[in-house]
Amino acid sequence: MSPCRRARRHTSRGAMAVLAWKFPRARLPVGASALCVVVLCWLYIFPVYRLPNEKEIVQGVLQQGTAWRRNQTAARVFRKQMEDCCDPAHLFAMTKMNSPMGKSMWYDGEFLYSFTIDNSTYSLFPQATPFQLPLKKCAVVGNGGILKKSGCGRQIDEANFVMRCNLPPLSSEYTKDVGSKSHLVTANPSIIRQRFQNLLWSRKTFVDNMKIYNHSYIYMPAFSMKTGTEPSLRVYYTLSDVGANQTVLFANPNFLRSIGKFWKSRGIHAKRLSTGLFLAPGWFSRLSVCLLLRS
């Protein structure tokens, strides 16, 4: 071997030694290697669970519904727990009885802001919660699209009281799947901002969209977040100015806070509960049957 080749080989070996010293090869601990093998074997034997599609979910719900039997004892226990915790019969909505003028209240979704009920706000509240009828069956219907092609519309309309979430469409093309009746419809202030530009430019589109809900109550969390107060008040004044058939009710922040604590004590730690979980307990405490459906 020539002197030049020996010199180059010596130089390359020296460089590799320096790199090995600066960047030593990492080795997994024995336990980590064993864990990787176990995980790979588990995934091979039990593949990752596939989420069902909407049609499969609807079929599963309908099949369970045929076998469902009401547990009277459990219903009475749950009703008593709800009444003791949240008193929905009196606190479901803000009224002149539970929210007197001059009372200071905290937003349930924000811990740093409170508000005082003044004369102009107090005048918007009904005297008492307007739901005192001896209803036997209610339906809480969401707007996620899962009821598409389900044919559940007739079953929903058979309920004595129908609650719908977030101003859902009720045109004739959806009637077969989601029904047409509605007695209470929730409206999140974010929908007013996104779909109706906070009612700052034109109110006609909003008023026309509301006609399909007939004489429903429009239930809004006006005092849940500070940013939701102004859009909610605009909804009230808009419907009042045009003499609409709908009546606006404001959710009581104390009720929403109590409902959140109730579900949290039962293992539900979501940052913000779904509309269905806010609605169903308040009605379950007074109605015999509550049918929960997400459309």
CSV table of C-alpha atoms in Angstrom, one decimal:
chain,number,residue,atom,x,y,z
A,1,MET,CA,0.0,0.0,0.0
A,2,SER,CA,1.4,3.4,-0.9
A,3,PRO,CA,2.1,6.0,1.7
A,4,CYS,CA,-0.6,8.2,0.4
A,5,ARG,CA,-3.4,5.6,0.7
A,6,ARG,CA,-2.2,4.7,4.3
A,7,ALA,CA,-2.4,8.4,5.2
A,8,ARG,CA,-5.9,8.8,3.8
A,9,ARG,CA,-7.1,5.6,5.7
A,10,HIS,CA,-5.6,6.9,8.9
A,11,THR,CA,-7.2,10.3,8.5
A,12,SER,CA,-10.7,8.8,7.8
A,13,ARG,CA,-10.5,6.5,10.8
A,14,GLY,CA,-9.5,9.4,12.9
A,15,ALA,CA,-12.5,11.4,11.7
A,16,MET,CA,-14.9,8.6,12.4
A,17,ALA,CA,-13.5,8.2,15.9
A,18,VAL,CA,-14.1,11.9,16.5
A,19,LEU,CA,-17.7,11.8,15.2
A,20,ALA,CA,-18.4,8.7,17.3
A,21,TRP,CA,-17.1,10.5,20.4
A,22,LYS,CA,-19.2,13.6,19.7
A,23,PHE,CA,-22.4,11.7,18.7
A,24,PRO,CA,-22.5,8.4,20.5
A,25,ARG,CA,-25.1,5.9,19.2
A,26,ALA,CA,-28.2,6.0,21.3
A,27,ARG,CA,-29.5,2.7,22.6
A,28,LEU,CA,-33.0,2.0,23.8
A,29,PRO,CA,-33.4,0.6,27.3
A,30,VAL,CA,-34.3,-3.1,27.4
A,31,GLY,CA,-37.7,-2.2,28.9
A,32,ALA,CA,-38.5,0.2,26.1
A,33,SER,CA,-37.6,-2.3,23.4
A,34,ALA,CA,-39.8,-4.9,25.0
A,35,LEU,CA,-42.6,-2.4,25.2
A,36,CYS,CA,-42.3,-1.6,21.5
A,37,VAL,CA,-42.5,-5.3,20.7
A,38,VAL,CA,-45.6,-5.8,22.9
A,39,VAL,CA,-47.4,-2.8,21.3
A,40,LEU,CA,-46.6,-4.0,17.7
A,41,CYS,CA,-47.9,-7.5,18.6
A,42,TRP,CA,-51.0,-6.0,20.1
A,43,LEU,CA,-51.7,-3.9,17.1
A,44,TYR,CA,-51.2,-7.0,14.8
A,45,ILE,CA,-53.6,-9.1,16.8
A,46,PHE,CA,-56.1,-6.3,17.6
A,47,PRO,CA,-56.1,-3.7,14.8
A,48,VAL,CA,-57.0,-0.1,15.6
A,49,TYR,CA,-60.7,0.3,16.1
A,50,ARG,CA,-62.6,1.8,13.2
A,51,LEU,CA,-65.0,4.5,14.0
A,52,PRO,CA,-68.5,3.7,12.7
A,53,ASN,CA,-70.1,5.9,10.0
A,54,GLU,CA,-73.3,7.9,10.4
A,55,LYS,CA,-75.5,5.2,9.0
A,56,GLU,CA,-74.1,2.5,11.4
A,57,ILE,CA,-74.6,4.9,14.3
A,58,VAL,CA,-78.2,5.5,13.4
A,59,GLN,CA,-79.0,1.8,13.0
A,60,GLY,CA,-77.3,1.1,16.4
A,61,VAL,CA,-79.4,3.8,18.2
A,62,LEU,CA,-82.6,2.6,16.6
A,63,GLN,CA,-81.9,-1.0,17.5
A,64,GLN,CA,-81.1,-0.1,21.1
A,65,GLY,CA,-84.3,1.9,21.2
A,66,THR,CA,-86.5,-1.1,20.5
A,67,ALA,CA,-85.0,-3.0,23.5
A,68,TRP,CA,-84.9,0.0,25.9
A,69,ARG,CA,-87.0,-0.2,29.0
A,70,ARG,CA,-87.6,2.6,31.4
A,71,ASN,CA,-86.1,2.2,34.8
A,72,GLN,CA,-88.5,4.0,37.1
A,73,THR,CA,-86.4,3.8,40.2
A,74,ALA,CA,-83.3,5.2,38.5
A,75,ALA,CA,-85.4,7.9,36.9
A,76,ARG,CA,-86.7,9.0,40.3
A,77,VAL,CA,-83.2,9.0,41.9
A,78,PHE,CA,-81.8,11.0,39.0
A,79,ARG,CA,-84.7,13.5,39.1
A,80,LYS,CA,-84.2,14.0,42.9
A,81,GLN,CA,-80.4,14.6,42.4
A,82,MET,CA,-81.1,17.1,39.7
A,83,GLU,CA,-83.7,19.0,41.8
A,84,ASP,CA,-81.3,19.1,44.8
A,85,CYS,CA,-78.4,20.2,42.7
A,86,CYS,CA,-79.7,22.7,40.2
A,87,ASP,CA,-83.4,23.4,40.8
A,88,PRO,CA,-84.2,23.6,37.1
A,89,ALA,CA,-87.9,24.3,37.7
A,90,HIS,CA,-87.0,27.7,39.0
A,91,LEU,CA,-83.5,28.5,37.6
A,92,PHE,CA,-83.6,27.2,34.0
A,93,ALA,CA,-84.1,30.7,32.7
A,94,MET,CA,-83.6,34.2,34.1
A,95,THR,CA,-86.9,35.5,35.5
A,96,LYS,CA,-88.0,38.4,37.7
A,97,MET,CA,-88.3,36.0,40.6
A,98,ASN,CA,-84.8,34.5,40.5
A,99,SER,CA,-83.0,37.6,39.1
A,100,PRO,CA,-84.3,40.7,40.9
A,101,MET,CA,-83.2,44.2,39.9
A,102,GLY,CA,-79.9,45.2,41.5
A,103,LYS,CA,-78.6,41.6,41.9
A,104,SER,CA,-75.0,41.1,41.0
A,105,MET,CA,-74.3,37.9,39.1
A,106,TRP,CA,-71.1,36.2,37.6
A,107,TYR,CA,-70.8,35.0,34.1
A,108,ASP,CA,-70.6,31.2,34.3
A,109,GLY,CA,-68.1,30.9,31.5
A,110,GLU,CA,-65.7,33.6,32.7
A,111,PHE,CA,-64.4,34.0,36.2
A,112,LEU,CA,-63.3,37.7,36.0
A,113,TYR,CA,-66.5,39.3,34.9
A,114,SER,CA,-69.8,40.0,36.7
A,115,PHE,CA,-72.8,42.1,35.8
A,116,THR,CA,-75.6,43.9,37.7
A,117,ILE,CA,-79.2,43.6,36.6
A,118,ASP,CA,-80.4,47.0,35.9
A,119,ASN,CA,-83.9,48.2,35.0
A,120,SER,CA,-83.6,47.8,31.3
A,121,THR,CA,-82.3,44.2,31.6
A,122,TYR,CA,-84.8,43.3,34.3
A,123,SER,CA,-87.7,44.3,32.0
A,124,LEU,CA,-86.7,41.6,29.5
A,125,PHE,CA,-87.3,38.7,31.9
A,126,PRO,CA,-90.6,36.8,32.3
A,127,GLN,CA,-92.2,36.8,35.7
A,128,ALA,CA,-91.4,33.1,36.2
A,129,THR,CA,-90.2,30.1,34.2
A,130,PRO,CA,-92.9,29.5,31.6
A,131,PHE,CA,-92.8,25.7,31.6
A,132,GLN,CA,-95.2,24.3,34.1
A,133,LEU,CA,-97.3,21.9,32.0
A,134,PRO,CA,-97.5,18.2,33.0
A,135,LEU,CA,-95.6,17.0,30.0
A,136,LYS,CA,-94.8,13.3,29.6
A,137,LYS,CA,-92.3,13.1,26.8
A,138,CYS,CA,-89.7,15.4,25.4
A,139,ALA,CA,-87.2,15.2,22.6
A,140,VAL,CA,-83.8,17.0,22.5
A,141,VAL,CA,-82.6,17.2,18.9
A,142,GLY,CA,-79.1,18.3,17.9
A,143,ASN,CA,-78.0,19.5,14.5
A,144,GLY,CA,-74.9,17.4,13.7
A,145,GLY,CA,-76.4,15.6,10.6
A,146,ILE,CA,-76.5,12.1,12.1
A,147,LEU,CA,-80.3,11.8,11.6
A,148,LYS,CA,-80.0,12.2,7.9
A,149,LYS,CA,-82.0,9.4,6.1
A,150,SER,CA,-83.0,8.0,9.6
A,151,GLY,CA,-86.8,8.5,9.2
A,152,CYS,CA,-87.1,9.7,12.8
A,153,GLY,CA,-89.2,12.7,12.1
A,154,ARG,CA,-92.5,11.1,13.1
A,155,GLN,CA,-91.1,9.8,16.4
A,156,ILE,CA,-89.7,13.3,17.3
A,157,ASP,CA,-93.0,15.0,16.5
A,158,GLU,CA,-94.8,12.6,18.8
A,159,ALA,CA,-93.1,14.2,21.8
A,160,ASN,CA,-95.0,16.6,23.9
A,161,PHE,CA,-92.1,19.1,23.9
A,162,VAL,CA,-89.4,19.3,21.3
A,163,MET,CA,-86.1,21.1,21.9
A,164,ARG,CA,-83.7,21.9,19.1
A,165,CYS,CA,-80.1,23.1,19.2
A,166,ASN,CA,-78.5,26.1,17.5
A,167,LEU,CA,-81.1,27.2,15.0
A,168,PRO,CA,-81.2,24.1,12.9
A,169,PRO,CA,-82.8,24.0,9.4
A,170,LEU,CA,-86.4,22.7,9.4
A,171,SER,CA,-87.3,23.0,5.7
A,172,SER,CA,-89.5,20.3,4.1
A,173,GLU,CA,-86.6,18.3,2.8
A,174,TYR,CA,-85.6,17.4,6.4
A,175,THR,CA,-89.0,16.9,7.8
A,176,LYS,CA,-89.0,13.1,7.4
A,177,ASP,CA,-85.8,12.8,9.3
A,178,VAL,CA,-85.9,15.5,12.0
A,179,GLY,CA,-89.7,16.4,12.2
A,180,SER,CA,-91.2,19.8,12.1
A,181,LYS,CA,-92.4,20.6,15.7
A,182,SER,CA,-90.3,22.8,18.0
A,183,HIS,CA,-91.1,24.4,21.3
A,184,LEU,CA,-87.7,25.6,22.4
A,185,VAL,CA,-84.7,26.3,20.2
A,186,THR,CA,-81.3,27.3,21.5
A,187,ALA,CA,-79.2,30.0,19.8
A,188,ASN,CA,-75.5,30.4,20.6
A,189,PRO,CA,-74.4,34.0,20.2
A,190,SER,CA,-71.5,32.8,18.0
A,191,ILE,CA,-74.2,31.9,15.4
A,192,ILE,CA,-75.6,35.4,15.5
A,193,ARG,CA,-72.1,36.8,14.8
A,194,GLN,CA,-71.2,34.3,12.1
A,195,ARG,CA,-74.5,33.9,10.2
A,196,PHE,CA,-76.2,37.2,10.8
A,197,GLN,CA,-73.3,39.7,11.3
A,198,ASN,CA,-74.4,40.4,14.9
A,199,LEU,CA,-77.6,42.0,13.4
A,200,LEU,CA,-75.7,45.2,12.7
A,201,TRP,CA,-76.5,45.6,9.0
A,202,SER,CA,-79.7,43.8,8.2
A,203,ARG,CA,-82.2,42.1,10.4
A,204,LYS,CA,-84.6,40.9,7.7
A,205,THR,CA,-82.7,37.7,6.9
A,206,PHE,CA,-82.6,36.7,10.6
A,207,VAL,CA,-86.4,37.4,11.1
A,208,ASP,CA,-87.2,35.4,8.0
A,209,ASN,CA,-85.1,32.5,9.2
A,210,MET,CA,-86.9,32.5,12.6
A,211,LYS,CA,-90.4,32.1,11.2
A,212,ILE,CA,-90.0,28.4,10.7
A,213,TYR,CA,-89.9,28.0,14.5
A,214,ASN,CA,-93.4,29.3,14.9
A,215,HIS,CA,-94.2,30.1,18.6
A,216,SER,CA,-91.0,28.5,20.0
A,217,TYR,CA,-88.9,29.9,22.8
A,218,ILE,CA,-85.5,31.0,21.8
A,219,TYR,CA,-83.1,30.1,24.6
A,220,MET,CA,-79.8,32.0,24.7
A,221,PRO,CA,-76.8,32.0,27.1
A,222,ALA,CA,-76.6,35.8,27.1
A,223,PHE,CA,-74.8,35.9,30.4
A,224,SER,CA,-72.5,32.9,30.0
A,225,MET,CA,-69.7,34.9,28.3
A,226,LYS,CA,-69.3,38.6,28.2
A,227,THR,CA,-69.0,38.7,24.4
A,228,GLY,CA,-72.4,36.9,24.1
A,229,THR,CA,-74.4,39.5,26.0
A,230,GLU,CA,-74.7,42.1,23.2
A,231,PRO,CA,-75.7,39.7,20.4
A,232,SER,CA,-78.3,38.1,22.6
A,233,LEU,CA,-79.9,41.4,23.6
A,234,ARG,CA,-80.0,42.3,19.9
A,235,VAL,CA,-81.9,39.1,19.2
A,236,TYR,CA,-84.5,40.0,21.8
A,237,TYR,CA,-85.0,43.5,20.5
A,238,THR,CA,-85.1,42.4,16.9
A,239,LEU,CA,-87.9,39.9,17.5
A,240,SER,CA,-89.7,42.2,19.7
A,241,ASP,CA,-89.6,45.1,17.3
A,242,VAL,CA,-91.2,43.1,14.4
A,243,GLY,CA,-93.7,41.4,16.7
A,244,ALA,CA,-92.4,37.9,16.0
A,245,ASN,CA,-94.1,34.8,17.4
A,246,GLN,CA,-90.9,33.7,19.1
A,247,THR,CA,-90.1,34.6,22.7
A,248,VAL,CA,-86.5,35.0,23.9
A,249,LEU,CA,-85.4,33.4,27.2
A,250,PHE,CA,-82.0,34.0,28.7
A,251,ALA,CA,-80.2,31.0,30.4
A,252,ASN,CA,-79.5,31.6,34.1
A,253,PRO,CA,-75.7,31.5,34.6
A,254,ASN,CA,-76.2,30.0,38.0
A,255,PHE,CA,-78.1,27.1,36.5
A,256,LEU,CA,-75.5,26.5,33.8
A,257,ARG,CA,-72.8,26.6,36.5
A,258,SER,CA,-74.6,24.1,38.6
A,259,ILE,CA,-75.2,21.8,35.7
A,260,GLY,CA,-71.5,21.9,34.8
A,261,LYS,CA,-70.6,20.9,38.4
A,262,PHE,CA,-73.2,18.1,38.4
A,263,TRP,CA,-71.8,16.5,35.3
A,264,LYS,CA,-68.2,17.1,36.4
A,265,SER,CA,-68.9,15.2,39.6
A,266,ARG,CA,-69.9,12.3,37.3
A,267,GLY,CA,-66.7,12.2,35.4
A,268,ILE,CA,-67.5,14.5,32.5
A,269,HIS,CA,-64.6,17.1,32.5
A,270,ALA,CA,-65.2,18.8,29.1
A,271,LYS,CA,-64.2,22.5,29.0
A,272,ARG,CA,-67.7,23.3,27.9
A,273,LEU,CA,-70.7,21.0,28.0
A,274,SER,CA,-72.7,20.2,24.9
A,275,THR,CA,-76.1,21.9,24.5
A,276,GLY,CA,-77.8,18.6,25.0
A,277,LEU,CA,-76.2,18.0,28.4
A,278,PHE,CA,-77.3,21.5,29.5
A,279,LEU,CA,-80.9,21.0,28.3
A,280,ALA,CA,-81.8,17.4,29.1
A,281,PRO,CA,-81.2,17.5,32.9
A,282,GLY,CA,-83.4,20.5,33.3
A,283,TRP,CA,-86.3,18.8,31.6
A,284,PHE,CA,-85.6,15.3,32.9
A,285,SER,CA,-86.3,16.5,36.4
A,286,ARG,CA,-89.9,17.2,35.4
A,287,LEU,CA,-90.7,15.1,32.4
A,288,SER,CA,-91.4,11.4,32.4
A,289,VAL,CA,-89.4,10.5,29.3
A,290,CYS,CA,-86.7,12.4,27.5
A,291,LEU,CA,-85.6,11.2,24.1
A,292,LEU,CA,-82.1,12.5,23.1
A,293,LEU,CA,-81.4,12.6,19.4
A,294,ARG,CA,-78.5,14.3,17.6
A,295,SER,CA,-79.5,15.4,14.1
